[in-house]
Amino acid sequence: MRRSVLVATLSLFLVATLTAGQETPPAEKPSPFGLQMGMTADQLGKIDREISPYKFQLSSVSKPHSDLEVYVVSAPPKAGLCFIRAVSPDWKTTSDGSLLKSRFESMKSQVEGIYGKPYLVDAVQSGSKLDRPRDWMAALLANERTLMARWSAADDDLPMNPTIAKIYVAAYALSPDTGYLAVEYYFTNYVQCEEEIKSQQSRAADSLQ
């Protein structure tokens, strides 16, 4: 089981420019996978486990995607739901990553149909020796290659739907012939959410002194 996958986020690409938007009536809020910004833990449905403080792996979602199987959310008590990470199954592919790239393109196109053309990174690091087509998966595994699409109002001036600040789709490798996709949604209350979690952790630490 990919324990680290469930907790990790695309922090290398997340710029701390998420801004709080105006409150949107519940009926107008986007609901990726059936989840809306501000949902409390009690409203999320059945929780499989709490991975870390206020970060929950859900047993199911009301609007599952056929290519995604694990859903993890952040939802502290005050801010409520502010982040979703959905992870695909592990897919076998060839060393050139053809199937994984195809799955990525399909997922990117689906989001693109709603939010428009994304900011796309599809490149190998300068100086990498894993720059041949047959080394595609090996380079991804070594973190020397990136395949990522980003939709953002702050970074890319895209017309995002209400309450949605950023969306990422990215490909990852588990081995030279196995990979997966992750889709992340950052809501406009994400900064508030992170501050609440850090504050709670700080108070917990203070109680030990």
mmCIF file of C-alpha atoms in Angstrom, residues 35-164:
data_model
loop_
_atom_site.group_PDB
_atom_site.id
_atom_site.type_symbol
_atom_site.label_atom_id
_atom_site.label_comp_id
_atom_site.label_asym_id
_atom_site.label_seq_id
_atom_site.Cartn_x
_atom_site.Cartn_y
_atom_site.Cartn_z
ATOM 1 C CA LEU A 35 -17.298 16.784 -1.980
ATOM 2 C CA GLN A 36 -17.692 20.501 -1.307
ATOM 3 C CA MET A 37 -15.503 23.100 0.338
ATOM 4 C CA GLY A 38 -16.244 23.544 4.036
ATOM 5 C CA MET A 39 -17.678 20.079 4.662
ATOM 6 C CA THR A 40 -17.079 18.915 8.223
ATOM 7 C CA ALA A 41 -15.691 15.491 9.057
ATOM 8 C CA ASP A 42 -19.219 14.368 9.945
ATOM 9 C CA GLN A 43 -20.441 15.322 6.461
ATOM 10 C CA LEU A 44 -17.728 13.461 4.555
ATOM 11 C CA GLY A 45 -19.403 10.074 4.808
ATOM 12 C CA LYS A 46 -17.639 6.985 6.059
ATOM 13 C CA ILE A 47 -14.027 7.643 7.014
ATOM 14 C CA ASP A 48 -11.666 4.718 6.632
ATOM 15 C CA ARG A 49 -8.933 6.192 8.824
ATOM 16 C CA GLU A 50 -7.288 9.412 9.959
ATOM 17 C CA ILE A 51 -3.848 9.529 8.359
ATOM 18 C CA SER A 52 -2.667 12.597 10.268
ATOM 19 C CA PRO A 53 -4.490 15.336 12.216
ATOM 20 C CA TYR A 54 -7.606 16.241 10.185
ATOM 21 C CA LYS A 55 -6.402 14.374 7.095
ATOM 22 C CA PHE A 56 -8.788 11.525 6.362
ATOM 23 C CA GLN A 57 -8.845 8.616 3.921
ATOM 24 C CA LEU A 58 -12.437 8.065 2.855
ATOM 25 C CA SER A 59 -13.980 4.635 2.392
ATOM 26 C CA SER A 60 -15.934 5.938 -0.604
ATOM 27 C CA VAL A 61 -17.210 9.108 -2.288
ATOM 28 C CA SER A 62 -20.627 9.821 -3.783
ATOM 29 C CA LYS A 63 -19.205 10.679 -7.226
ATOM 30 C CA PRO A 64 -16.242 8.336 -7.780
ATOM 31 C CA HIS A 65 -14.106 8.557 -10.911
ATOM 32 C CA SER A 66 -13.561 5.301 -12.780
ATOM 33 C CA ASP A 67 -9.778 5.830 -12.938
ATOM 34 C CA LEU A 68 -9.328 6.817 -9.271
ATOM 35 C CA GLU A 69 -9.643 4.591 -6.225
ATOM 36 C CA VAL A 70 -8.222 6.283 -3.093
ATOM 37 C CA TYR A 71 -9.568 9.612 -1.806
ATOM 38 C CA VAL A 72 -7.855 11.625 0.935
ATOM 39 C CA VAL A 73 -9.108 14.967 2.260
ATOM 40 C CA SER A 74 -8.088 17.657 4.748
ATOM 41 C CA ALA A 75 -10.981 18.928 6.890
ATOM 42 C CA PRO A 76 -10.221 20.650 10.217
ATOM 43 C CA PRO A 77 -13.210 21.621 12.395
ATOM 44 C CA LYS A 78 -13.440 25.362 11.614
ATOM 45 C CA ALA A 79 -12.321 25.645 7.987
ATOM 46 C CA GLY A 80 -13.828 22.328 6.931
ATOM 47 C CA LEU A 81 -12.884 20.545 3.722
ATOM 48 C CA CYS A 82 -10.096 22.406 1.935
ATOM 49 C CA PHE A 83 -8.127 19.774 0.016
ATOM 50 C CA ILE A 84 -8.762 16.558 -1.921
ATOM 51 C CA ARG A 85 -6.176 14.107 -3.222
ATOM 52 C CA ALA A 86 -7.466 11.271 -5.408
ATOM 53 C CA VAL A 87 -5.085 8.493 -6.460
ATOM 54 C CA SER A 88 -5.427 5.974 -9.258
ATOM 55 C CA PRO A 89 -4.676 2.245 -9.087
ATOM 56 C CA ASP A 90 -1.130 1.151 -9.919
ATOM 57 C CA TRP A 91 -0.818 0.624 -13.673
ATOM 58 C CA LYS A 92 1.710 -1.538 -15.460
ATOM 59 C CA THR A 93 3.354 0.142 -18.416
ATOM 60 C CA THR A 94 6.430 -0.129 -20.622
ATOM 61 C CA SER A 95 9.723 1.579 -19.898
ATOM 62 C CA ASP A 96 8.758 4.491 -22.136
ATOM 63 C CA GLY A 97 5.671 5.104 -19.980
ATOM 64 C CA SER A 98 3.264 4.950 -22.910
ATOM 65 C CA LEU A 99 0.232 3.727 -20.949
ATOM 66 C CA LEU A 100 0.833 6.104 -18.037
ATOM 67 C CA LYS A 101 1.209 9.025 -20.434
ATOM 68 C CA SER A 102 -2.010 8.014 -22.149
ATOM 69 C CA ARG A 103 -3.867 7.869 -18.824
ATOM 70 C CA PHE A 104 -2.445 11.258 -17.887
ATOM 71 C CA GLU A 105 -3.539 12.782 -21.182
ATOM 72 C CA SER A 106 -7.051 11.410 -20.730
ATOM 73 C CA MET A 107 -7.356 12.831 -17.210
ATOM 74 C CA LYS A 108 -5.871 16.165 -18.265
ATOM 75 C CA SER A 109 -8.324 16.412 -21.157
ATOM 76 C CA GLN A 110 -11.283 15.809 -18.845
ATOM 77 C CA VAL A 111 -10.260 18.640 -16.508
ATOM 78 C CA GLU A 112 -9.326 20.804 -19.501
ATOM 79 C CA GLY A 113 -12.871 20.470 -20.806
ATOM 80 C CA ILE A 114 -14.066 22.310 -17.689
ATOM 81 C CA TYR A 115 -11.254 24.730 -16.850
ATOM 82 C CA GLY A 116 -9.441 25.275 -20.131
ATOM 83 C CA LYS A 117 -5.800 24.775 -21.106
ATOM 84 C CA PRO A 118 -3.534 24.135 -18.111
ATOM 85 C CA TYR A 119 0.013 25.104 -17.331
ATOM 86 C CA LEU A 120 1.884 21.957 -18.354
ATOM 87 C CA VAL A 121 5.278 20.615 -17.280
ATOM 88 C CA ASP A 122 6.502 17.670 -19.370
ATOM 89 C CA ALA A 123 10.276 17.615 -19.186
ATOM 90 C CA VAL A 124 13.362 15.810 -17.962
ATOM 91 C CA GLN A 125 15.875 17.622 -15.759
ATOM 92 C CA SER A 126 18.752 19.299 -17.499
ATOM 93 C CA GLY A 127 21.825 17.073 -17.320
ATOM 94 C CA SER A 128 19.890 13.904 -16.551
ATOM 95 C CA LYS A 129 21.369 10.775 -18.078
ATOM 96 C CA LEU A 130 17.871 9.276 -18.228
ATOM 97 C CA ASP A 131 16.840 11.304 -21.242
ATOM 98 C CA ARG A 132 16.171 8.541 -23.786
ATOM 99 C CA PRO A 133 12.578 7.528 -24.566
ATOM 100 C CA ARG A 134 13.176 4.083 -23.061
ATOM 101 C CA ASP A 135 14.307 5.763 -19.816
ATOM 102 C CA TRP A 136 11.048 7.669 -19.356
ATOM 103 C CA MET A 137 9.763 5.675 -16.384
ATOM 104 C CA ALA A 138 13.221 5.380 -14.838
ATOM 105 C CA ALA A 139 13.596 9.159 -14.937
ATOM 106 C CA LEU A 140 10.141 9.634 -13.394
ATOM 107 C CA LEU A 141 11.061 7.180 -10.632
ATOM 108 C CA ALA A 142 14.319 9.045 -9.978
ATOM 109 C CA ASN A 143 12.471 12.373 -9.763
ATOM 110 C CA GLU A 144 14.419 13.546 -12.786
ATOM 111 C CA ARG A 145 11.307 13.856 -14.949
ATOM 112 C CA THR A 146 8.028 15.689 -14.347
ATOM 113 C CA LEU A 147 4.645 15.234 -15.983
ATOM 114 C CA MET A 148 2.179 17.628 -14.365
ATOM 115 C CA ALA A 149 -0.732 19.880 -15.342
ATOM 116 C CA ARG A 150 -1.930 22.802 -13.215
ATOM 117 C CA TRP A 151 -5.081 24.905 -13.320
ATOM 118 C CA SER A 152 -4.967 28.045 -11.167
ATOM 119 C CA ALA A 153 -6.560 31.476 -11.039
ATOM 120 C CA ALA A 154 -3.646 33.013 -9.128
ATOM 121 C CA ASP A 155 -0.799 31.486 -11.129
ATOM 122 C CA ASP A 156 -2.313 31.066 -14.579
ATOM 123 C CA ASP A 157 -5.191 33.585 -14.654
ATOM 124 C CA LEU A 158 -7.684 30.841 -15.442
ATOM 125 C CA PRO A 159 -11.428 31.258 -14.771
ATOM 126 C CA MET A 160 -11.769 28.717 -11.991
ATOM 127 C CA ASN A 161 -15.165 27.674 -10.654
ATOM 128 C CA PRO A 162 -16.262 29.190 -7.315
ATOM 129 C CA THR A 163 -14.362 27.861 -4.257
ATOM 130 C CA ILE A 164 -11.733 26.081 -6.421
#
